[in-house]
PDB file of C-alpha atoms in Angstrom:
ATOM      1  CA  UNK Z   1      -6.198   9.311  11.457  1.00  0.00           C
ATOM      2  CA  UNK Z   2      -9.129   9.148   9.347  1.00  0.00           C
ATOM      3  CA  UNK Z   3      -8.317   5.409   8.597  1.00  0.00           C
ATOM      4  CA  UNK Z   4      -7.176   5.006  12.244  1.00  0.00           C
ATOM      5  CA  UNK Z   5     -11.244   5.572  13.296  1.00  0.00           C
ATOM      6  CA  UNK Z   6     -13.330   4.644  10.238  1.00  0.00           C
ATOM      7  CA  UNK Z   7     -11.266   1.722   8.225  1.00  0.00           C
ATOM      8  CA  UNK Z   8     -13.379  -0.624   9.562  1.00  0.00           C
ATOM      9  CA  UNK Z   9     -16.489   1.068   7.266  1.00  0.00           C
ATOM     10  CA  UNK Z  10     -14.727   0.147   3.988  1.00  0.00           C
ATOM     11  CA  UNK Z  11     -13.993  -3.254   2.293  1.00  0.00           C
ATOM     12  CA  UNK Z  12     -10.634  -4.106   1.321  1.00  0.00           C
ATOM     13  CA  UNK Z  13     -11.190  -3.325  -2.588  1.00  0.00           C
ATOM     14  CA  UNK Z  14     -12.610   0.254  -1.411  1.00  0.00           C
ATOM     15  CA  UNK Z  15      -9.132   1.043   0.746  1.00  0.00           C
ATOM     16  CA  UNK Z  16      -7.310   0.373  -2.286  1.00  0.00           C
ATOM     17  CA  UNK Z  17      -9.590   2.927  -3.990  1.00  0.00           C
ATOM     18  CA  UNK Z  18      -9.119   5.631  -1.378  1.00  0.00           C
ATOM     19  CA  UNK Z  19      -5.391   4.812  -0.817  1.00  0.00           C
ATOM     20  CA  UNK Z  20      -4.873   5.505  -4.669  1.00  0.00           C
ATOM     21  CA  UNK Z  21      -6.962   8.636  -4.611  1.00  0.00           C
ATOM     22  CA  UNK Z  22      -4.899  10.180  -1.906  1.00  0.00           C
ATOM     23  CA  UNK Z  23      -1.577   9.507  -3.949  1.00  0.00           C
ATOM     24  CA  UNK Z  24      -3.096  11.378  -6.912  1.00  0.00           C
ATOM     25  CA  UNK Z  25      -3.608  14.379  -4.419  1.00  0.00           C
ATOM     26  CA  UNK Z  26       0.165  15.139  -4.246  1.00  0.00           C
ATOM     27  CA  UNK Z  27       0.675  17.887  -6.892  1.00  0.00           C
ATOM     28  CA  UNK Z  28      -1.721  20.102  -4.881  1.00  0.00           C
ATOM     29  CA  UNK Z  29      -1.329  18.550  -1.191  1.00  0.00           C
ATOM     30  CA  UNK Z  30      -5.199  17.261  -0.252  1.00  0.00           C
ATOM     31  CA  UNK Z  31      -6.753  18.319  -3.729  1.00  0.00           C
ATOM     32  CA  UNK Z  32      -7.215  15.887  -6.543  1.00  0.00           C
ATOM     33  CA  UNK Z  33      -9.121  15.641  -9.695  1.00  0.00           C
ATOM     34  CA  UNK Z  34      -8.391  12.364 -11.549  1.00  0.00           C
ATOM     35  CA  UNK Z  35     -10.740  10.825 -13.384  1.00  0.00           C
ATOM     36  CA  UNK Z  36     -12.059   7.718 -12.141  1.00  0.00           C
ATOM     37  CA  UNK Z  37     -10.851   5.676 -15.150  1.00  0.00           C
ATOM     38  CA  UNK Z  38      -7.312   7.154 -14.403  1.00  0.00           C
ATOM     39  CA  UNK Z  39      -7.481   5.798 -11.099  1.00  0.00           C
ATOM     40  CA  UNK Z  40      -8.766   2.679 -11.602  1.00  0.00           C
ATOM     41  CA  UNK Z  41      -5.983   1.967 -14.294  1.00  0.00           C
ATOM     42  CA  UNK Z  42      -3.551   2.841 -11.938  1.00  0.00           C
ATOM     43  CA  UNK Z  43      -4.806  -0.094  -9.215  1.00  0.00           C
ATOM     44  CA  UNK Z  44      -5.132  -2.344 -12.031  1.00  0.00           C
ATOM     45  CA  UNK Z  45      -1.454  -1.679 -12.661  1.00  0.00           C
ATOM     46  CA  UNK Z  46      -0.200  -1.893  -9.156  1.00  0.00           C
ATOM     47  CA  UNK Z  47      -1.872  -5.212  -8.447  1.00  0.00           C
ATOM     48  CA  UNK Z  48      -1.000  -7.135 -11.640  1.00  0.00           C
ATOM     49  CA  UNK Z  49      -4.291  -6.929 -13.088  1.00  0.00           C
ATOM     50  CA  UNK Z  50      -6.384  -7.403 -10.040  1.00  0.00           C
ATOM     51  CA  UNK Z  51      -7.866  -4.154  -9.497  1.00  0.00           C
ATOM     52  CA  UNK Z  52     -11.412  -3.027  -8.812  1.00  0.00           C
ATOM     53  CA  UNK Z  53     -14.520  -2.390 -10.369  1.00  0.00           C
ATOM     54  CA  UNK Z  54     -15.959   1.333 -10.923  1.00  0.00           C
ATOM     55  CA  UNK Z  55     -19.198   0.499  -8.903  1.00  0.00           C
ATOM     56  CA  UNK Z  56     -16.444  -0.367  -5.622  1.00  0.00           C
ATOM     57  CA  UNK Z  57     -14.536   2.848  -6.255  1.00  0.00           C
ATOM     58  CA  UNK Z  58     -17.906   5.065  -6.239  1.00  0.00           C
ATOM     59  CA  UNK Z  59     -18.965   3.507  -3.063  1.00  0.00           C
ATOM     60  CA  UNK Z  60     -15.852   4.251  -1.418  1.00  0.00           C
ATOM     61  CA  UNK Z  61     -16.386   7.920  -2.651  1.00  0.00           C
ATOM     62  CA  UNK Z  62     -19.918   8.003  -1.020  1.00  0.00           C
ATOM     63  CA  UNK Z  63     -18.948   6.627   2.167  1.00  0.00           C
ATOM     64  CA  UNK Z  64     -15.815   8.886   2.713  1.00  0.00           C
ATOM     65  CA  UNK Z  65     -17.882  12.038   1.584  1.00  0.00           C
ATOM     66  CA  UNK Z  66     -20.597  10.919   4.332  1.00  0.00           C
ATOM     67  CA  UNK Z  67     -18.084  10.485   6.674  1.00  0.00           C
ATOM     68  CA  UNK Z  68     -16.442  13.880   5.707  1.00  0.00           C
ATOM     69  CA  UNK Z  69     -12.895  12.485   4.767  1.00  0.00           C
ATOM     70  CA  UNK Z  70     -13.106  14.468   1.597  1.00  0.00           C
ATOM     71  CA  UNK Z  71     -15.695  16.940   0.091  1.00  0.00           C
ATOM     72  CA  UNK Z  72     -16.749  16.028  -3.781  1.00  0.00           C
ATOM     73  CA  UNK Z  73     -17.079  19.041  -5.937  1.00  0.00           C
ATOM     74  CA  UNK Z  74     -18.704  18.330  -9.405  1.00  0.00           C
ATOM     75  CA  UNK Z  75     -16.932  20.528 -12.125  1.00  0.00           C
ATOM     76  CA  UNK Z  76     -18.177  21.014 -15.663  1.00  0.00           C
ATOM     77  CA  UNK Z  77     -17.027  22.338 -19.065  1.00  0.00           C
ATOM     78  CA  UNK Z  78     -17.609  25.805 -20.480  1.00  0.00           C
ATOM     79  CA  UNK Z  79     -20.181  23.898 -22.937  1.00  0.00           C
ATOM     80  CA  UNK Z  80     -22.149  22.427 -19.568  1.00  0.00           C
ATOM     81  CA  UNK Z  81     -20.976  18.948 -20.010  1.00  0.00           C
ATOM     82  CA  UNK Z  82     -19.778  17.197 -16.542  1.00  0.00           C
ATOM     83  CA  UNK Z  83     -15.827  17.123 -16.438  1.00  0.00           C
ATOM     84  CA  UNK Z  84     -14.203  15.062 -13.614  1.00  0.00           C
ATOM     85  CA  UNK Z  85     -14.807  15.483  -9.857  1.00  0.00           C
ATOM     86  CA  UNK Z  86     -12.367  17.683  -7.505  1.00  0.00           C
ATOM     87  CA  UNK Z  87     -12.104  15.685  -4.192  1.00  0.00           C
ATOM     88  CA  UNK Z  88     -10.612  18.104  -1.381  1.00  0.00           C
ATOM     89  CA  UNK Z  89      -9.899  16.014   1.461  1.00  0.00           C
ATOM     90  CA  UNK Z  90     -10.705  17.610   4.966  1.00  0.00           C
ATOM     91  CA  UNK Z  91      -8.720  17.881   8.253  1.00  0.00           C
ATOM     92  CA  UNK Z  92      -9.361  15.348  10.644  1.00  0.00           C
ATOM     93  CA  UNK Z  93     -11.187  17.089  13.239  1.00  0.00           C
ATOM     94  CA  UNK Z  94      -9.214  17.637  16.842  1.00  0.00           C
ATOM     95  CA  UNK Z  95     -11.786  16.001  18.934  1.00  0.00           C
ATOM     96  CA  UNK Z  96     -14.663  13.805  18.092  1.00  0.00           C
ATOM     97  CA  UNK Z  97     -17.945  15.314  18.499  1.00  0.00           C
ATOM     98  CA  UNK Z  98     -19.798  14.418  21.854  1.00  0.00           C
ATOM     99  CA  UNK Z  99     -21.928  11.276  21.559  1.00  0.00           C
ATOM    100  CA  UNK Z 100     -25.459  11.603  21.340  1.00  0.00           C
ATOM    101  CA  UNK Z 101     -27.032  10.583  24.792  1.00  0.00           C
ATOM    102  CA  UNK Z 102     -29.616   7.993  25.129  1.00  0.00           C
ATOM    103  CA  UNK Z 103     -33.070   9.095  26.534  1.00  0.00           C
ATOM    104  CA  UNK Z 104     -33.739   5.842  28.671  1.00  0.00           C
ATOM    105  CA  UNK Z 105     -32.054   7.424  32.030  1.00  0.00           C
ATOM    106  CA  UNK Z 106     -34.958   8.351  34.367  1.00  0.00           C
ATOM    107  CA  UNK Z 107     -32.647   8.934  37.080  1.00  0.00           C
ATOM    108  CA  UNK Z 108     -30.115  11.412  34.941  1.00  0.00           C
ATOM    109  CA  UNK Z 109     -30.464  15.208  35.859  1.00  0.00           C
ATOM    110  CA  UNK Z 110     -30.869  17.452  32.991  1.00  0.00           C
ATOM    111  CA  UNK Z 111     -28.187  20.279  33.249  1.00  0.00           C
ATOM    112  CA  UNK Z 112     -30.261  23.517  31.861  1.00  0.00           C
ATOM    113  CA  UNK Z 113     -27.196  25.676  32.288  1.00  0.00           C
ATOM    114  CA  UNK Z 114     -25.030  23.463  29.713  1.00  0.00           C
ATOM    115  CA  UNK Z 115     -27.789  22.897  27.658  1.00  0.00           C
ATOM    116  CA  UNK Z 116     -28.449  27.009  27.036  1.00  0.00           C
ATOM    117  CA  UNK Z 117     -24.343  26.936  26.690  1.00  0.00           C
ATOM    118  CA  UNK Z 118     -24.576  24.563  23.882  1.00  0.00           C
ATOM    119  CA  UNK Z 119     -27.808  26.330  22.037  1.00  0.00           C
ATOM    120  CA  UNK Z 120     -25.484  29.587  22.242  1.00  0.00           C
ATOM    121  CA  UNK Z 121     -22.353  27.845  20.745  1.00  0.00           C
ATOM    122  CA  UNK Z 122     -24.843  26.041  18.010  1.00  0.00           C
ATOM    123  CA  UNK Z 123     -26.521  29.459  17.292  1.00  0.00           C
ATOM    124  CA  UNK Z 124     -22.837  31.413  16.868  1.00  0.00           C
ATOM    125  CA  UNK Z 125     -21.591  28.660  14.320  1.00  0.00           C
ATOM    126  CA  UNK Z 126     -25.024  28.863  12.367  1.00  0.00           C
ATOM    127  CA  UNK Z 127     -24.020  32.794  11.971  1.00  0.00           C
ATOM    128  CA  UNK Z 128     -23.555  33.492   8.330  1.00  0.00           C
ATOM    129  CA  UNK Z 129     -20.561  35.815   8.038  1.00  0.00           C
ATOM    130  CA  UNK Z 130     -20.556  38.331   5.258  1.00  0.00           C
ATOM    131  CA  UNK Z 131     -18.017  39.659   2.844  1.00  0.00           C
ATOM    132  CA  UNK Z 132     -16.484  41.967   5.402  1.00  0.00           C
ATOM    133  CA  UNK Z 133     -14.879  38.973   7.129  1.00  0.00           C
ATOM    134  CA  UNK Z 134     -13.405  37.181   4.010  1.00  0.00           C
ATOM    135  CA  UNK Z 135      -9.862  36.258   4.415  1.00  0.00           C
ATOM    136  CA  UNK Z 136      -6.790  38.693   3.775  1.00  0.00           C
ATOM    137  CA  UNK Z 137      -5.887  36.148   1.256  1.00  0.00           C
ATOM    138  CA  UNK Z 138      -8.574  36.904  -1.157  1.00  0.00           C
ATOM    139  CA  UNK Z 139      -7.833  40.265  -3.347  1.00  0.00           C
ATOM    140  CA  UNK Z 140     -10.254  43.215  -2.021  1.00  0.00           C
ATOM    141  CA  UNK Z 141     -10.616  43.972  -6.128  1.00  0.00           C
ATOM    142  CA  UNK Z 142     -11.974  40.436  -6.365  1.00  0.00           C
ATOM    143  CA  UNK Z 143     -14.299  40.369  -3.302  1.00  0.00           C
ATOM    144  CA  UNK Z 144     -15.971  43.841  -4.628  1.00  0.00           C
ATOM    145  CA  UNK Z 145     -16.769  42.112  -7.741  1.00  0.00           C
ATOM    146  CA  UNK Z 146     -18.042  38.961  -6.091  1.00  0.00           C
ATOM    147  CA  UNK Z 147     -19.770  40.154  -2.980  1.00  0.00           C
ATOM    148  CA  UNK Z 148     -22.868  42.012  -4.751  1.00  0.00           C
ATOM    149  CA  UNK Z 149     -23.852  38.326  -6.172  1.00  0.00           C
ATOM    150  CA  UNK Z 150     -22.656  36.057  -3.229  1.00  0.00           C
ATOM    151  CA  UNK Z 151     -22.185  38.228  -0.463  1.00  0.00           C
ATOM    152  CA  UNK Z 152     -21.136  35.392   2.431  1.00  0.00           C
ATOM    153  CA  UNK Z 153     -17.481  35.200   3.192  1.00  0.00           C
ATOM    154  CA  UNK Z 154     -17.626  31.345   2.961  1.00  0.00           C
ATOM    155  CA  UNK Z 155     -18.749  31.579  -0.891  1.00  0.00           C
ATOM    156  CA  UNK Z 156     -16.125  34.117  -1.884  1.00  0.00           C
ATOM    157  CA  UNK Z 157     -13.657  32.323  -0.482  1.00  0.00           C
ATOM    158  CA  UNK Z 158     -14.400  29.053  -2.448  1.00  0.00           C
ATOM    159  CA  UNK Z 159     -14.439  31.076  -5.532  1.00  0.00           C
ATOM    160  CA  UNK Z 160     -11.079  32.214  -5.149  1.00  0.00           C
ATOM    161  CA  UNK Z 161      -9.762  28.902  -4.210  1.00  0.00           C
ATOM    162  CA  UNK Z 162     -11.229  27.702  -7.380  1.00  0.00           C
ATOM    163  CA  UNK Z 163      -9.338  30.537  -9.054  1.00  0.00           C
ATOM    164  CA  UNK Z 164      -5.752  29.410  -7.352  1.00  0.00           C
ATOM    165  CA  UNK Z 165      -6.599  25.593  -7.949  1.00  0.00           C
ATOM    166  CA  UNK Z 166      -7.084  26.575 -11.892  1.00  0.00           C
ATOM    167  CA  UNK Z 167      -3.725  28.803 -11.995  1.00  0.00           C
ATOM    168  CA  UNK Z 168      -1.686  26.217 -10.463  1.00  0.00           C
ATOM    169  CA  UNK Z 169      -3.259  23.582 -12.759  1.00  0.00           C
ATOM    170  CA  UNK Z 170      -2.507  25.661 -15.570  1.00  0.00           C
ATOM    171  CA  UNK Z 171       1.154  26.534 -14.351  1.00  0.00           C
ATOM    172  CA  UNK Z 172       0.575  30.176 -13.976  1.00  0.00           C
ATOM    173  CA  UNK Z 173       0.059  30.375  -9.957  1.00  0.00           C
ATOM    174  CA  UNK Z 174       3.277  32.916  -9.366  1.00  0.00           C
ATOM    175  CA  UNK Z 175       1.206  35.599 -11.795  1.00  0.00           C
ATOM    176  CA  UNK Z 176      -0.926  37.074  -9.039  1.00  0.00           C
ATOM    177  CA  UNK Z 177      -1.864  39.886 -11.375  1.00  0.00           C
ATOM    178  CA  UNK Z 178      -3.098  37.451 -14.109  1.00  0.00           C
ATOM    179  CA  UNK Z 179      -4.762  35.028 -11.804  1.00  0.00           C
ATOM    180  CA  UNK Z 180      -6.560  38.404 -10.524  1.00  0.00           C
ATOM    181  CA  UNK Z 181      -7.494  39.741 -13.849  1.00  0.00           C
ATOM    182  CA  UNK Z 182      -8.821  35.959 -15.031  1.00  0.00           C
ATOM    183  CA  UNK Z 183     -10.800  35.271 -11.854  1.00  0.00           C
ATOM    184  CA  UNK Z 184     -12.680  38.359 -12.346  1.00  0.00           C
ATOM    185  CA  UNK Z 185     -13.316  38.245 -16.098  1.00  0.00           C
ATOM    186  CA  UNK Z 186     -14.486  34.633 -15.434  1.00  0.00           C
ATOM    187  CA  UNK Z 187     -16.474  35.453 -13.048  1.00  0.00           C
ATOM    188  CA  UNK Z 188     -18.299  38.357 -14.938  1.00  0.00           C
ATOM    189  CA  UNK Z 189     -18.808  35.669 -17.561  1.00  0.00           C
ATOM    190  CA  UNK Z 190     -20.254  33.259 -14.974  1.00  0.00           C
ATOM    191  CA  UNK Z 191     -22.959  36.141 -13.866  1.00  0.00           C
ATOM    192  CA  UNK Z 192     -23.638  36.624 -17.316  1.00  0.00           C
ATOM    193  CA  UNK Z 193     -24.256  33.021 -17.947  1.00  0.00           C
ATOM    194  CA  UNK Z 194     -26.478  32.944 -14.970  1.00  0.00           C
ATOM    195  CA  UNK Z 195     -28.830  35.800 -16.527  1.00  0.00           C
ATOM    196  CA  UNK Z 196     -30.137  33.513 -19.218  1.00  0.00           C
ATOM    197  CA  UNK Z 197     -29.920  30.002 -17.728  1.00  0.00           C
ATOM    198  CA  UNK Z 198     -30.052  28.457 -14.319  1.00  0.00           C
ATOM    199  CA  UNK Z 199     -26.269  27.380 -13.123  1.00  0.00           C
ATOM    200  CA  UNK Z 200     -26.912  24.319 -10.688  1.00  0.00           C
ATOM    201  CA  UNK Z 201     -23.511  24.488  -9.665  1.00  0.00           C
ATOM    202  CA  UNK Z 202     -22.227  28.137  -9.936  1.00  0.00           C
ATOM    203  CA  UNK Z 203     -18.427  27.219  -8.453  1.00  0.00           C
ATOM    204  CA  UNK Z 204     -18.110  24.416 -10.618  1.00  0.00           C
ATOM    205  CA  UNK Z 205     -19.197  26.245 -13.725  1.00  0.00           C
ATOM    206  CA  UNK Z 206     -16.916  29.127 -12.672  1.00  0.00           C
ATOM    207  CA  UNK Z 207     -13.794  26.431 -12.695  1.00  0.00           C
ATOM    208  CA  UNK Z 208     -14.711  25.777 -16.069  1.00  0.00           C
ATOM    209  CA  UNK Z 209     -14.534  28.975 -17.369  1.00  0.00           C
ATOM    210  CA  UNK Z 210     -11.685  29.624 -15.417  1.00  0.00           C
ATOM    211  CA  UNK Z 211      -9.669  26.717 -16.733  1.00  0.00           C
ATOM    212  CA  UNK Z 212     -10.851  27.740 -20.862  1.00  0.00           C
ATOM    213  CA  UNK Z 213      -9.632  31.467 -19.840  1.00  0.00           C
ATOM    214  CA  UNK Z 214      -6.204  30.199 -18.455  1.00  0.00           C
ATOM    215  CA  UNK Z 215      -5.982  28.099 -21.948  1.00  0.00           C
ATOM    216  CA  UNK Z 216      -7.085  30.912 -24.180  1.00  0.00           C
ATOM    217  CA  UNK Z 217      -4.224  33.213 -22.332  1.00  0.00           C
ATOM    218  CA  UNK Z 218      -1.257  30.586 -23.087  1.00  0.00           C
ATOM    219  CA  UNK Z 219      -2.292  30.736 -26.943  1.00  0.00           C
ATOM    220  CA  UNK Z 220      -1.997  34.220 -26.869  1.00  0.00           C
ATOM    221  CA  UNK Z 221       1.408  34.229 -25.390  1.00  0.00           C
ATOM    222  CA  UNK Z 222       2.501  31.470 -28.024  1.00  0.00           C
ATOM    223  CA  UNK Z 223       0.862  33.324 -30.848  1.00  0.00           C
ATOM    224  CA  UNK Z 224       2.937  36.674 -29.285  1.00  0.00           C
ATOM    225  CA  UNK Z 225       5.997  34.728 -29.646  1.00  0.00           C
ATOM    226  CA  UNK Z 226       5.991  33.729 -32.696  1.00  0.00           C
ATOM    227  CA  UNK Z 227       4.436  30.699 -32.973  1.00  0.00           C
ATOM    228  CA  UNK Z 228       1.890  29.543 -35.454  1.00  0.00           C
ATOM    229  CA  UNK Z 229      -1.327  28.284 -34.564  1.00  0.00           C
ATOM    230  CA  UNK Z 230      -0.903  24.892 -35.274  1.00  0.00           C
ATOM    231  CA  UNK Z 231       1.990  24.475 -32.950  1.00  0.00           C
ATOM    232  CA  UNK Z 232      -0.067  25.900 -30.258  1.00  0.00           C
ATOM    233  CA  UNK Z 233      -2.348  23.340 -30.666  1.00  0.00           C
ATOM    234  CA  UNK Z 234       0.574  20.658 -30.260  1.00  0.00           C
ATOM    235  CA  UNK Z 235       2.496  22.606 -27.745  1.00  0.00           C
ATOM    236  CA  UNK Z 236      -1.096  22.279 -25.361  1.00  0.00           C
ATOM    237  CA  UNK Z 237      -1.055  18.794 -25.501  1.00  0.00           C
ATOM    238  CA  UNK Z 238       2.265  18.333 -24.606  1.00  0.00           C
ATOM    239  CA  UNK Z 239       1.781  20.763 -21.977  1.00  0.00           C
ATOM    240  CA  UNK Z 240      -1.247  18.969 -20.180  1.00  0.00           C
ATOM    241  CA  UNK Z 241       0.586  15.552 -20.964  1.00  0.00           C
ATOM    242  CA  UNK Z 242       3.959  16.394 -18.905  1.00  0.00           C
TER     243      UNK Z 242
END
């Protein structure tokens, strides 16, 4: 549906990049964290050596994000270095917003009642919901931890969504207790770091801490099972290749 309306805004190469990125959002429907190099390599192989440039792919990202096709989240590793972006595809709106009326119609009567109604709707949409409106999908203990630092429901839900994504990436999405424990621990680490330095993107930094913590949990489980440390590193590399 997005392309049926906005396809003409993209070049042939940009469309190839967008469609390939969509195919990388299959493991978690609508979410992709594929590196640009990985996507470009896949396009190059699919078209027998006739791929697209990195600048073309980046132009596509900028256009699609501006249109609203997906939201781009920049992620960071625990050491502060930039990691691959997270692309979250958005649902196509059920109805297009009304087009802005031109101001050169002298005979057009202004409907004050309709204007006031629209202003009320806009004001209602801009109302910020606090933590008491957080979705039931978010555990109460996580809400209780986060609300003192990020009080909006939308912010709390975004932090929990990152925890769910990280758990899925590390194959432990079924263990809800581990997810909750890891999410709370990682959030406390984030707050501690924010007390000592400026974190431009707290959600992205939180995601990086989560991934590191899930890796540590994985090593601990292998150690408890009797695997030596050198085998753990090999197993982790094999795990991510799979």
